[in-house]
Amino acid sequence: MRILRLKDVIEKTGLARSTIYKYVDTGDFPKPISLGGRSVGWVDSEVHEWIIKAIEERDYQDSFNR
């Protein structure tokens, strides 16, 4: 299991820091885990699943727009 730091999550998703935390607050993005002190990270597989879900939702919406 790999833990991603915020910089890695930003790079992997293309989202801004503020957007990531906004989505976390609304339950639309995986919650970070504490790494000790003020450090947090995200489970790579959870972020990957979020990306896959976003792609599936896009494709589902596209099927109605044809």
Short mmCIF file of C-alpha atoms in Angstrom, two decimals:
data_model
loop_
_atom_site.label_atom_id
_atom_site.label_comp_id
_atom_site.label_asym_id
_atom_site.label_seq_id
_atom_site.Cartn_x
_atom_site.Cartn_y
_atom_site.Cartn_z
CA MET A 1 0.00 0.00 0.00
CA ARG A 2 1.37 3.39 -1.01
CA ILE A 3 0.63 6.68 0.71
CA LEU A 4 0.51 9.83 -1.41
CA ARG A 5 1.42 13.23 -0.06
CA LEU A 6 -0.64 16.27 -1.07
CA LYS A 7 1.79 17.21 -3.86
CA ASP A 8 1.39 13.72 -5.35
CA VAL A 9 -2.42 13.87 -5.10
CA ILE A 10 -2.42 17.26 -6.85
CA GLU A 11 -0.19 15.87 -9.59
CA LYS A 12 -2.23 12.66 -9.99
CA THR A 13 -5.67 14.31 -10.05
CA GLY A 14 -4.94 17.73 -11.52
CA LEU A 15 -7.00 19.28 -8.71
CA ALA A 16 -5.93 22.29 -6.69
CA ARG A 17 -5.21 21.95 -2.97
CA SER A 18 -8.32 23.93 -2.05
CA THR A 19 -10.51 21.78 -4.31
CA ILE A 20 -9.18 18.57 -2.78
CA TYR A 21 -10.00 19.75 0.73
CA LYS A 22 -13.40 21.07 -0.39
CA TYR A 23 -14.22 17.65 -1.88
CA VAL A 24 -12.98 15.92 1.29
CA ASP A 25 -15.28 18.15 3.37
CA THR A 26 -18.29 17.31 1.19
CA GLY A 27 -17.47 13.58 1.13
CA ASP A 28 -16.66 13.63 -2.58
CA PHE A 29 -12.99 12.69 -2.20
CA PRO A 30 -11.18 10.15 0.01
CA LYS A 31 -10.25 11.40 3.47
CA PRO A 32 -6.56 11.74 4.26
CA ILE A 33 -4.90 9.70 6.98
CA SER A 34 -2.69 11.14 9.69
CA LEU A 35 1.01 10.47 9.28
CA GLY A 36 1.91 12.07 12.59
CA GLY A 37 2.17 15.67 13.63
CA ARG A 38 0.53 17.84 11.00
CA SER A 39 1.39 15.50 8.13
CA VAL A 40 -1.34 13.73 6.19
CA GLY A 41 -1.44 11.46 3.19
CA TRP A 42 -3.92 9.66 1.00
CA VAL A 43 -4.10 5.95 0.22
CA ASP A 44 -3.05 5.63 -3.43
CA SER A 45 -5.66 2.96 -4.23
CA GLU A 46 -8.46 5.17 -2.85
CA VAL A 47 -7.36 8.10 -5.01
CA HIS A 48 -7.10 5.77 -8.00
CA GLU A 49 -10.64 4.48 -7.36
CA TRP A 50 -11.89 8.09 -7.17
CA ILE A 51 -10.36 8.80 -10.58
CA ILE A 52 -11.93 5.65 -12.07
CA LYS A 53 -15.33 6.64 -10.62
CA ALA A 54 -15.01 10.15 -12.11
CA ILE A 55 -14.29 8.63 -15.53
CA GLU A 56 -17.25 6.25 -15.22
CA GLU A 57 -19.57 9.12 -14.25
CA ARG A 58 -18.34 11.16 -17.21
CA ASP A 59 -18.94 8.27 -19.60
CA TYR A 60 -22.39 7.62 -18.12
CA GLN A 61 -23.36 11.28 -18.61
CA ASP A 62 -21.96 11.21 -22.16
CA SER A 63 -24.24 8.27 -23.02
CA PHE A 64 -27.28 10.49 -22.32
CA ASN A 65 -25.97 13.41 -24.36
CA ARG A 66 -25.82 11.49 -27.64
#
